[in-house]
CSV table of C-alpha atoms and ligand atoms in Angstrom, one decimal:
chain,number,residue,atom,x,y,z
A,254,MET,CA,77.5,92.4,27.5
A,255,THR,CA,74.7,95.9,26.4
A,256,MET,CA,76.2,98.3,29.1
A,257,LEU,CA,74.5,100.9,31.5
A,258,PHE,CA,74.1,104.3,28.5
A,259,ASP,CA,73.3,103.2,26.3
A,260,HIS,CA,70.7,100.1,27.6
A,261,PRO,CA,67.6,99.9,24.6
A,262,GLU,CA,65.0,100.5,28.7
A,263,HIS,CA,67.8,103.6,29.9
A,264,ASP,CA,65.7,105.8,28.5
A,265,GLY,CA,67.0,109.2,30.4
A,266,HIS,CA,67.0,107.6,33.9
A,267,GLU,CA,68.4,109.6,36.6
A,268,SER,CA,70.2,107.0,38.4
A,269,VAL,CA,70.6,103.7,38.9
A,270,LEU,CA,72.5,101.8,42.3
A,271,PHE,CA,73.2,98.8,42.4
A,272,ALA,CA,73.7,97.2,45.6
A,273,ARG,CA,75.1,94.0,48.0
A,274,ASP,CA,75.6,93.6,50.9
A,275,THR,CA,77.5,90.5,51.0
A,276,ALA,CA,76.6,89.7,54.7
A,277,SER,CA,72.8,88.6,53.8
A,278,SER,CA,73.4,88.2,50.3
A,279,LEU,CA,71.0,90.4,49.1
A,280,ARG,CA,71.9,92.3,44.9
A,281,ALA,CA,69.0,94.6,44.1
A,282,ILE,CA,69.2,97.4,41.4
A,283,ILE,CA,67.3,100.6,42.2
A,284,ALA,CA,66.1,102.7,39.4
A,285,VAL,CA,64.9,105.8,39.1
A,286,HIS,CA,64.2,107.2,36.0
A,287,SER,CA,62.4,110.5,37.0
A,288,THR,CA,61.9,112.6,39.7
A,289,ALA,CA,60.1,115.7,38.0
A,290,ALA,CA,57.1,115.4,39.2
A,291,GLY,CA,57.9,114.3,42.8
A,292,PRO,CA,60.2,112.1,44.9
A,293,ALA,CA,60.3,108.5,42.9
A,294,CYS,CA,57.7,105.4,44.5
A,295,GLY,CA,57.1,102.5,43.1
A,296,GLY,CA,57.6,98.8,44.2
A,297,VAL,CA,60.0,96.4,45.0
A,298,ARG,CA,59.8,93.1,42.9
A,299,PHE,CA,61.1,90.3,45.0
A,300,TRP,CA,62.0,87.6,41.5
A,301,HIS,CA,64.6,84.9,41.0
A,302,TYR,CA,66.1,86.1,37.2
A,303,VAL,CA,67.6,83.9,35.2
A,304,THR,CA,70.6,86.9,34.6
A,305,GLU,CA,71.3,90.1,36.2
A,306,ALA,CA,70.9,91.4,32.3
A,307,ASP,CA,67.6,90.8,32.7
A,308,ALA,CA,66.9,92.0,36.1
A,309,LEU,CA,68.4,95.5,34.7
A,310,THR,CA,66.0,95.2,32.0
A,311,ASP,CA,63.0,94.6,34.1
A,312,VAL,CA,63.5,97.3,36.7
A,313,LEU,CA,64.7,100.2,33.9
A,314,ARG,CA,61.0,99.3,32.0
A,315,LEU,CA,59.0,98.7,35.1
A,316,SER,CA,61.2,102.1,36.5
A,317,LYS,CA,59.6,104.2,33.4
A,318,GLY,CA,56.6,102.7,33.7
A,319,MET,CA,56.2,104.0,37.5
A,320,SER,CA,57.1,108.0,36.3
A,321,TYR,CA,54.1,106.9,33.3
A,322,LYS,CA,51.8,105.5,35.7
A,323,ASN,CA,52.1,108.6,38.0
A,324,VAL,CA,52.4,111.3,36.4
A,325,MET,CA,48.6,110.0,34.1
A,326,ALA,CA,47.3,109.5,37.2
A,327,GLY,CA,48.1,113.5,38.4
A,328,LEU,CA,50.4,112.5,41.4
A,329,PRO,CA,52.6,114.6,42.6
A,330,LEU,CA,55.1,111.4,43.0
A,331,GLY,CA,58.3,110.8,40.1
A,332,GLY,CA,58.9,107.0,38.3
A,333,GLY,CA,61.5,104.7,40.5
A,334,LYS,CA,61.3,100.7,40.8
A,335,ALA,CA,63.8,98.1,42.2
A,336,VAL,CA,64.2,94.7,41.6
A,337,ILE,CA,66.0,91.8,44.4
A,338,LEU,CA,67.4,89.5,42.6
A,339,ALA,CA,66.2,86.4,44.8
A,340,ASP,CA,68.5,83.7,45.0
A,341,ALA,CA,66.3,80.5,44.8
A,342,GLN,CA,68.9,78.5,47.7
A,343,ARG,CA,68.4,81.4,50.3
A,344,THR,CA,65.0,82.8,51.4
A,345,LYS,CA,63.9,86.5,51.7
A,346,SER,CA,65.3,87.6,55.6
A,347,ARG,CA,64.8,90.1,58.4
A,348,GLU,CA,68.3,90.6,57.9
A,349,LEU,CA,68.7,91.3,53.6
A,350,LEU,CA,65.0,93.3,53.8
A,351,ARG,CA,66.8,95.5,56.4
A,352,ALA,CA,70.2,95.8,53.9
A,353,PHE,CA,67.9,97.5,51.3
A,354,GLY,CA,66.4,99.2,53.2
A,355,ARG,CA,70.1,101.1,53.5
A,356,ALA,CA,70.6,101.1,50.5
A,357,VAL,CA,67.6,103.2,50.1
A,358,ASP,CA,68.1,104.8,52.3
A,359,ARG,CA,71.5,105.9,50.5
A,360,LEU,CA,69.0,107.6,48.0
A,361,GLY,CA,68.5,110.0,50.6
A,362,GLY,CA,64.4,110.2,49.6
A,363,ALA,CA,64.7,110.3,45.9
A,364,TYR,CA,63.2,107.2,45.6
A,365,ILE,CA,60.2,105.8,47.8
A,366,ALA,CA,59.8,101.4,47.8
A,367,ALA,CA,56.7,99.9,48.3
A,368,GLU,CA,55.2,97.0,47.6
A,369,ASP,CA,55.4,94.3,43.7
A,370,VAL,CA,55.4,91.4,42.6
A,371,GLY,CA,56.9,89.1,46.2
A,372,ILE,CA,57.3,91.9,48.9
A,373,THR,CA,54.4,91.8,51.5
A,374,VAL,CA,53.3,94.6,54.1
A,375,ASP,CA,55.2,92.9,56.8
A,376,ASP,CA,58.6,92.3,54.5
A,377,VAL,CA,57.8,96.3,54.4
A,378,ALA,CA,58.3,96.8,58.0
A,379,ALA,CA,61.4,95.2,58.4
A,380,MET,CA,62.5,97.5,55.1
A,381,ARG,CA,61.2,101.0,57.4
A,382,GLU,CA,63.6,98.9,60.7
A,383,ALA,CA,66.5,100.9,58.1
A,384,THR,CA,65.0,103.5,56.8
A,385,ARG,CA,61.8,105.7,56.6
A,386,HIS,CA,61.5,106.1,52.5
A,387,VAL,CA,59.1,103.4,52.2
A,388,ALA,CA,55.4,103.7,52.1
A,389,GLY,CA,52.0,100.7,51.8
A,390,LYS,CA,52.5,100.5,56.1
A,391,ALA,CA,50.3,98.2,57.8
A,392,LYS,CA,50.5,100.6,60.9
A,393,GLY,CA,51.7,104.0,62.1
A,394,VAL,CA,50.6,107.7,61.2
A,395,HIS,CA,49.1,107.6,57.3
A,396,ALA,CA,50.1,103.8,57.2
A,397,SER,CA,47.9,103.2,54.1
A,398,GLY,CA,48.4,99.2,54.3
A,399,ASP,CA,48.3,97.0,50.8
A,400,PRO,CA,47.5,98.1,47.8
A,401,SER,CA,46.7,95.4,46.0
A,402,PRO,CA,43.0,95.7,47.2
A,403,PHE,CA,42.9,99.1,45.6
A,404,THR,CA,44.6,97.9,42.4
A,405,ALA,CA,42.9,94.9,42.3
A,406,ARG,CA,38.6,97.4,42.1
A,407,GLY,CA,40.4,99.7,39.6
A,408,VAL,CA,41.2,96.4,37.2
A,409,PHE,CA,38.3,95.4,37.2
A,410,LEU,CA,36.1,99.0,37.1
A,411,GLY,CA,38.7,99.5,34.3
A,412,LEU,CA,37.7,96.4,33.0
A,413,HIS,CA,34.3,96.7,32.9
A,414,ALA,CA,35.0,100.3,30.8
A,415,ALA,CA,36.9,98.2,28.1
A,416,VAL,CA,33.9,96.0,27.6
A,417,ARG,CA,31.5,99.1,27.4
A,418,PHE,CA,33.8,100.5,25.1
A,419,GLN,CA,34.5,97.7,22.7
A,420,LEU,CA,31.6,95.4,23.2
A,421,GLY,CA,28.6,97.8,23.5
A,422,THR,CA,27.5,96.3,27.1
A,423,ASP,CA,27.1,97.1,30.4
A,424,SER,CA,27.4,94.1,31.9
A,425,LEU,CA,30.2,91.4,32.3
A,426,LYS,CA,27.0,88.3,33.1
A,427,GLY,CA,28.3,85.5,30.7
A,428,LEU,CA,31.4,86.8,29.0
A,429,ARG,CA,34.3,84.0,29.3
A,430,VAL,CA,37.4,86.1,31.0
A,431,GLY,CA,40.6,85.0,31.2
A,432,VAL,CA,42.8,85.5,34.6
A,433,LEU,CA,47.1,85.0,34.2
A,434,GLY,CA,48.2,84.4,37.8
A,435,LEU,CA,46.3,84.7,40.8
A,436,GLY,CA,47.9,86.3,43.4
A,437,ALA,CA,47.6,89.7,45.4
A,438,VAL,CA,45.2,91.4,42.6
A,439,GLY,CA,44.8,88.7,40.4
A,440,MET,CA,42.6,86.9,43.3
A,441,LYS,CA,40.5,89.6,44.4
A,442,LEU,CA,40.2,90.5,40.7
A,443,ALA,CA,39.0,87.2,40.0
A,444,GLY,CA,36.2,87.7,43.1
A,445,MET,CA,35.1,90.7,41.8
A,446,LEU,CA,34.2,89.4,38.1
A,447,HIS,CA,32.8,85.9,39.5
A,448,GLU,CA,30.4,88.4,42.2
A,449,THR,CA,29.0,90.4,38.5
A,450,GLY,CA,28.7,86.9,37.0
A,451,ALA,CA,31.0,86.3,34.4
A,452,LYS,CA,32.5,83.6,33.6
A,453,LEU,CA,36.2,83.2,34.9
A,454,VAL,CA,38.6,81.0,33.1
A,455,VAL,CA,41.8,80.7,34.9
A,456,ALA,CA,46.4,80.8,34.8
A,457,ASP,CA,48.7,80.5,37.3
A,458,ILE,CA,52.3,78.9,37.8
A,459,ASP,CA,51.1,77.8,42.3
A,460,ARG,CA,48.8,74.8,41.3
A,461,GLN,CA,47.1,75.8,45.0
A,462,ARG,CA,45.9,79.8,43.9
A,463,VAL,CA,44.7,77.9,41.2
A,464,ARG,CA,42.5,75.3,42.7
A,465,GLU,CA,41.0,78.3,45.0
A,466,ALA,CA,39.8,79.6,42.4
A,467,GLU,CA,37.9,76.3,41.1
A,468,ARG,CA,36.5,76.1,44.2
A,469,ALA,CA,35.5,79.6,45.1
A,470,PHE,CA,34.4,80.5,42.0
A,471,GLY,CA,34.1,77.4,39.7
A,472,ALA,CA,35.9,78.3,37.3
A,473,GLU,CA,38.0,77.0,34.6
A,474,ILE,CA,41.4,75.9,34.9
A,475,ALA,CA,44.7,76.8,31.9
A,476,ALA,CA,47.6,75.8,31.4
A,477,PRO,CA,49.7,79.6,32.2
A,478,ASP,CA,51.2,79.3,28.1
A,479,LEU,CA,48.0,78.5,26.7
A,480,LEU,CA,45.2,80.5,28.7
A,481,PRO,CA,45.9,83.6,26.4
A,482,VAL,CA,44.6,81.4,23.6
A,483,GLN,CA,41.6,80.6,24.9
A,484,PRO,CA,37.7,80.8,23.6
A,485,LEU,CA,37.9,84.3,25.4
A,486,ASP,CA,36.1,87.8,25.3
A,487,VAL,CA,38.8,89.3,27.9
A,488,LEU,CA,42.6,88.4,28.8
A,489,SER,CA,43.1,90.3,31.8
A,490,PRO,CA,47.4,90.2,32.4
A,491,CYS,CA,48.0,89.5,35.9
A,492,ALA,CA,51.0,87.6,36.5
A,493,LEU,CA,54.6,89.0,35.6
A,494,GLY,CA,55.2,91.4,31.5
A,495,GLY,CA,56.2,90.0,28.8
A,496,VAL,CA,52.8,88.4,27.7
A,497,LEU,CA,51.5,90.3,24.9
A,498,SER,CA,54.6,89.3,21.7
A,499,PRO,CA,53.7,89.1,18.3
A,500,GLU,CA,53.0,85.5,18.2
A,501,ALA,CA,50.9,85.7,21.3
A,502,ILE,CA,49.2,89.0,19.9
A,503,GLU,CA,48.7,86.9,16.8
A,504,LYS,CA,46.8,84.0,18.6
A,505,LEU,CA,44.6,86.2,21.0
A,506,ARG,CA,41.1,85.3,20.6
A,507,ALA,CA,40.3,87.3,22.9
A,508,THR,CA,38.8,91.5,21.8
A,509,VAL,CA,39.9,93.2,25.4
A,510,VAL,CA,42.7,92.9,27.5
A,511,ALA,CA,43.2,94.4,30.6
A,512,GLY,CA,44.7,93.5,33.1
A,513,ALA,CA,46.8,94.5,36.0
A,514,ALA,CA,50.2,93.1,35.2
A,515,ASN,CA,53.6,95.7,34.4
A,516,ASN,CA,54.7,95.8,30.7
A,517,GLN,CA,51.9,93.7,29.5
A,518,LEU,CA,53.7,94.7,26.2
A,519,VAL,CA,57.1,93.2,25.4
A,520,ASP,CA,57.8,95.8,23.1
A,521,ALA,CA,55.8,99.2,23.2
A,522,ALA,CA,55.4,99.0,19.5
A,523,TYR,CA,53.4,95.9,19.0
A,524,GLY,CA,50.5,97.8,20.7
A,525,ARG,CA,49.8,98.4,17.7
A,526,LEU,CA,49.7,94.7,16.3
A,527,LEU,CA,46.7,94.8,19.1
A,528,HIS,CA,45.3,98.1,17.0
A,529,GLU,CA,45.4,96.0,13.4
A,530,LYS,CA,43.8,93.5,15.3
A,531,GLY,CA,40.8,95.1,16.7
A,532,VAL,CA,41.4,94.9,20.3
A,533,LEU,CA,41.4,97.3,23.0
A,534,TYR,CA,43.7,97.2,25.2
A,535,ALA,CA,43.8,98.8,28.7
A,536,PRO,CA,47.6,100.6,29.0
A,537,ASP,CA,48.9,98.7,32.2
A,538,TYR,CA,50.6,101.7,33.9
A,539,VAL,CA,46.5,103.4,33.4
A,540,ILE,CA,44.7,101.2,34.6
A,541,ASN,CA,46.6,99.4,37.0
A,542,ALA,CA,47.4,102.3,39.1
A,543,GLY,CA,44.9,101.8,41.9
A,544,GLY,CA,47.6,100.6,44.8
A,545,ILE,CA,50.4,103.8,44.5
A,546,ILE,CA,47.1,106.0,44.1
A,547,ASN,CA,46.4,104.2,47.4
A,548,VAL,CA,49.9,104.8,48.7
A,549,ALA,CA,50.2,108.1,47.5
A,550,GLY,CA,48.7,109.7,50.2
A,551,GLU,CA,50.6,107.8,52.7
A,552,VAL,CA,54.1,109.4,51.2
A,553,LEU,CA,52.5,112.4,50.9
A,554,GLY,CA,51.4,112.3,54.4
A,555,ASP,CA,47.8,113.5,54.0
A,556,TYR,CA,45.9,109.4,53.8
A,557,ASP,CA,43.0,108.9,53.8
A,558,GLU,CA,41.0,106.2,52.3
A,559,ASP,CA,37.7,107.9,50.8
A,560,LYS,CA,40.0,109.9,48.9
A,561,ALA,CA,42.0,107.5,47.4
A,562,ILE,CA,38.6,106.0,46.2
A,563,ALA,CA,37.1,108.4,44.4
A,564,ALA,CA,40.2,108.5,42.8
A,565,VAL,CA,40.2,105.1,42.1
A,566,GLU,CA,36.8,105.2,40.4
A,567,ARG,CA,38.4,108.0,37.8
A,568,ILE,CA,40.6,105.3,35.8
A,569,PRO,CA,37.8,104.4,33.3
A,570,GLU,CA,37.3,108.1,33.0
A,571,THR,CA,40.8,108.4,31.7
A,572,LEU,CA,41.3,105.4,30.0
A,573,TRP,CA,37.4,106.0,28.0
A,574,SER,CA,39.4,109.6,27.0
A,575,ILE,CA,41.9,107.3,25.8
A,576,PHE,CA,39.9,104.5,24.4
A,577,GLU,CA,38.4,107.6,22.6
A,578,THR,CA,41.1,109.6,20.9
A,579,ALA,CA,42.9,105.8,19.3
A,580,ARG,CA,39.4,105.7,17.6
A,581,ALA,CA,39.5,108.8,17.0
A,582,THR,CA,43.1,109.6,15.5
A,583,ASP,CA,43.2,105.6,14.3
A,584,ARG,CA,45.9,104.9,17.1
A,585,PRO,CA,47.3,102.3,19.0
A,586,THR,CA,46.0,102.7,23.0
A,587,SER,CA,48.9,102.4,23.7
A,588,ALA,CA,50.9,104.8,21.7
A,589,VAL,CA,47.8,107.6,23.2
A,590,ALA,CA,48.5,106.9,26.5
A,591,ASP,CA,52.1,107.2,26.1
A,592,GLN,CA,52.6,110.2,23.8
A,593,ILE,CA,50.0,112.1,26.8
A,594,ALA,CA,52.5,110.6,29.9
A,595,ALA,CA,55.8,111.7,27.8
A,596,GLU,CA,54.5,115.7,27.3
A,597,ARG,CA,52.6,115.8,30.7
A,598,LEU,CA,56.7,114.7,31.7
A,599,ALA,CA,58.4,116.9,29.7
A,600,ALA,CA,56.2,119.5,30.7
A,601,LEU,CA,57.6,118.8,34.1
A,602,ALA,CA,60.7,118.6,33.7
A,603,ALA,CA,61.1,121.9,31.9
A,604,ALA,CA,59.8,123.8,34.9
A,605,PRO,CA,61.2,122.5,37.7
A,606,GLY,CA,59.7,125.5,40.0
A,607,VAL,CA,57.0,123.1,40.7
A,608,ARG,CA,58.0,120.5,42.0
A,609,HIS,CA,55.9,118.8,44.5
A,610,ALA,CA,57.7,118.4,47.8
A,611,ALA,CA,57.8,114.4,50.1
B,985,LIG,P1,51.8,88.2,43.5
B,985,LIG,O1,53.4,88.3,43.7
B,985,LIG,O2,50.9,88.9,44.6
B,985,LIG,O3,51.2,87.4,42.3
B,985,LIG,C1,52.0,87.4,41.4
B,985,LIG,C2,50.7,86.0,41.1
B,985,LIG,O4,51.4,85.4,39.6
B,985,LIG,C3,51.3,84.7,41.9
B,985,LIG,O5,50.3,84.7,42.1
B,985,LIG,C4,52.3,84.0,40.5
B,985,LIG,O6,52.2,82.5,41.1
B,985,LIG,C5,52.1,84.1,39.6
B,985,LIG,N1,52.4,83.9,38.6
B,985,LIG,C6,53.9,84.2,38.2
B,985,LIG,N2,54.1,83.7,37.1
B,985,LIG,C7,53.6,83.3,36.3
B,985,LIG,C8,53.2,82.8,35.2
B,985,LIG,N3,53.8,82.7,34.6
B,985,LIG,N4,52.0,82.3,34.5
B,985,LIG,C9,50.9,82.4,35.3
B,985,LIG,N5,51.0,82.7,36.7
B,985,LIG,C10,52.7,83.5,37.4
B,985,LIG,O7,51.8,89.8,42.3
B,985,LIG,P2,50.4,91.1,42.6
B,985,LIG,O8,51.0,92.6,43.4
B,985,LIG,O9,49.1,90.6,42.8
B,985,LIG,O10,51.0,91.2,41.3
B,985,LIG,C11,50.9,91.0,39.8
B,985,LIG,C12,51.0,92.2,38.2
B,985,LIG,O11,50.3,92.7,38.8
B,985,LIG,C13,52.6,92.4,39.5
B,985,LIG,O12,53.0,92.2,37.0
B,985,LIG,C14,53.0,93.8,39.2
B,985,LIG,O13,53.0,94.4,39.0
B,985,LIG,C15,51.0,94.5,39.0
B,985,LIG,N6,50.4,95.9,40.3
B,985,LIG,C16,50.8,95.3,41.0
B,985,LIG,C17,49.4,96.0,42.1
B,985,LIG,C18,49.5,95.8,44.1
B,985,LIG,O14,49.2,96.5,43.6
B,985,LIG,N7,50.3,94.3,44.0
B,985,LIG,C19,50.3,97.4,41.5
B,985,LIG,C20,50.4,97.4,40.5
B,985,LIG,C21,50.6,96.2,39.0
């Protein structure tokens, strides 16, 4: 088994906490990639991983992604993420979430937990009973609530900008958009796309959600593994990561990829395959920053919904400048974004005096 320090995804993580609570059956990993910009903030994923090694790889990639996301959005927050390894035999309990909260508390504020796949605002409230280092709360002073509507809004605007850049049209009317994953973000995004006249093709492993999209938006249905190969103008991955493998990229028919899922590229290097194929890829951690932009106000103690919306509406500008640089330098958009994020993080790490306090 790969050890931690030489793990291919370790990438200089500041700390990784393996948390266990026997009474509640909690098994969790909290990864703090960087606190150079401020306290590490990122969601908690509740997922049934096939192996513990898969969970470790996922949390390390997601945590680094949060460092990049936060620095690209200009937020005074570092990057961290947590995974709770769900046991299919046992369900999520308040005791388990409180035990997780105690683990977060042991990090003394270096990591601030929020919602991600499988974690709701109610779950965050349960964690809050054991630690104050949580965000995305439904109630209380500066509570920012569910981040997913803000993520969905940012993805919608970013997708629109990507279409404008790649296809030269300002209208989504009649475009075939494939939404893979109809959860908190994907379903809201599908609604916005439907309202603008896009034709939806959807997939989810949850059949009820698929039926809901079919009923509400007249969406066509595809099998999850076949959605990326459908005749589409835009593919919008909104489930889990790892959609863009070399095989999937080879078969892809869409010329724009713009979605909410984190870590869409199986490997960062595959951004080049998209570039060579002429597919415009909206880097995931740039287009899906809406949720963390909203959560940041709560963490910083100055939550203001209008300010958050205004910041979410700047996501297309950031994407546009990445697209232009990529075109001008003939490089993948993912490589352009990674370079900017890594340089900003290195500059912050070299000047620790300018850190922002939570
Ligand atoms: P969610 O848990 O509400 O929804 C995920 C959906 O994906 C579920 O409907 C699930 O059944 C489906 N799904 C899972 N595996 C699938 C597969 N193999 N094929 C098809 N469908 C599958 O999660 P949420 O909050 O909507 O997040 C979606 C993605 O966006 C995640 O990758 C998350 O990390 C990312 N994201 C979410 C943010 C938020 O504000 N909620 C913020 C930034 C990123």
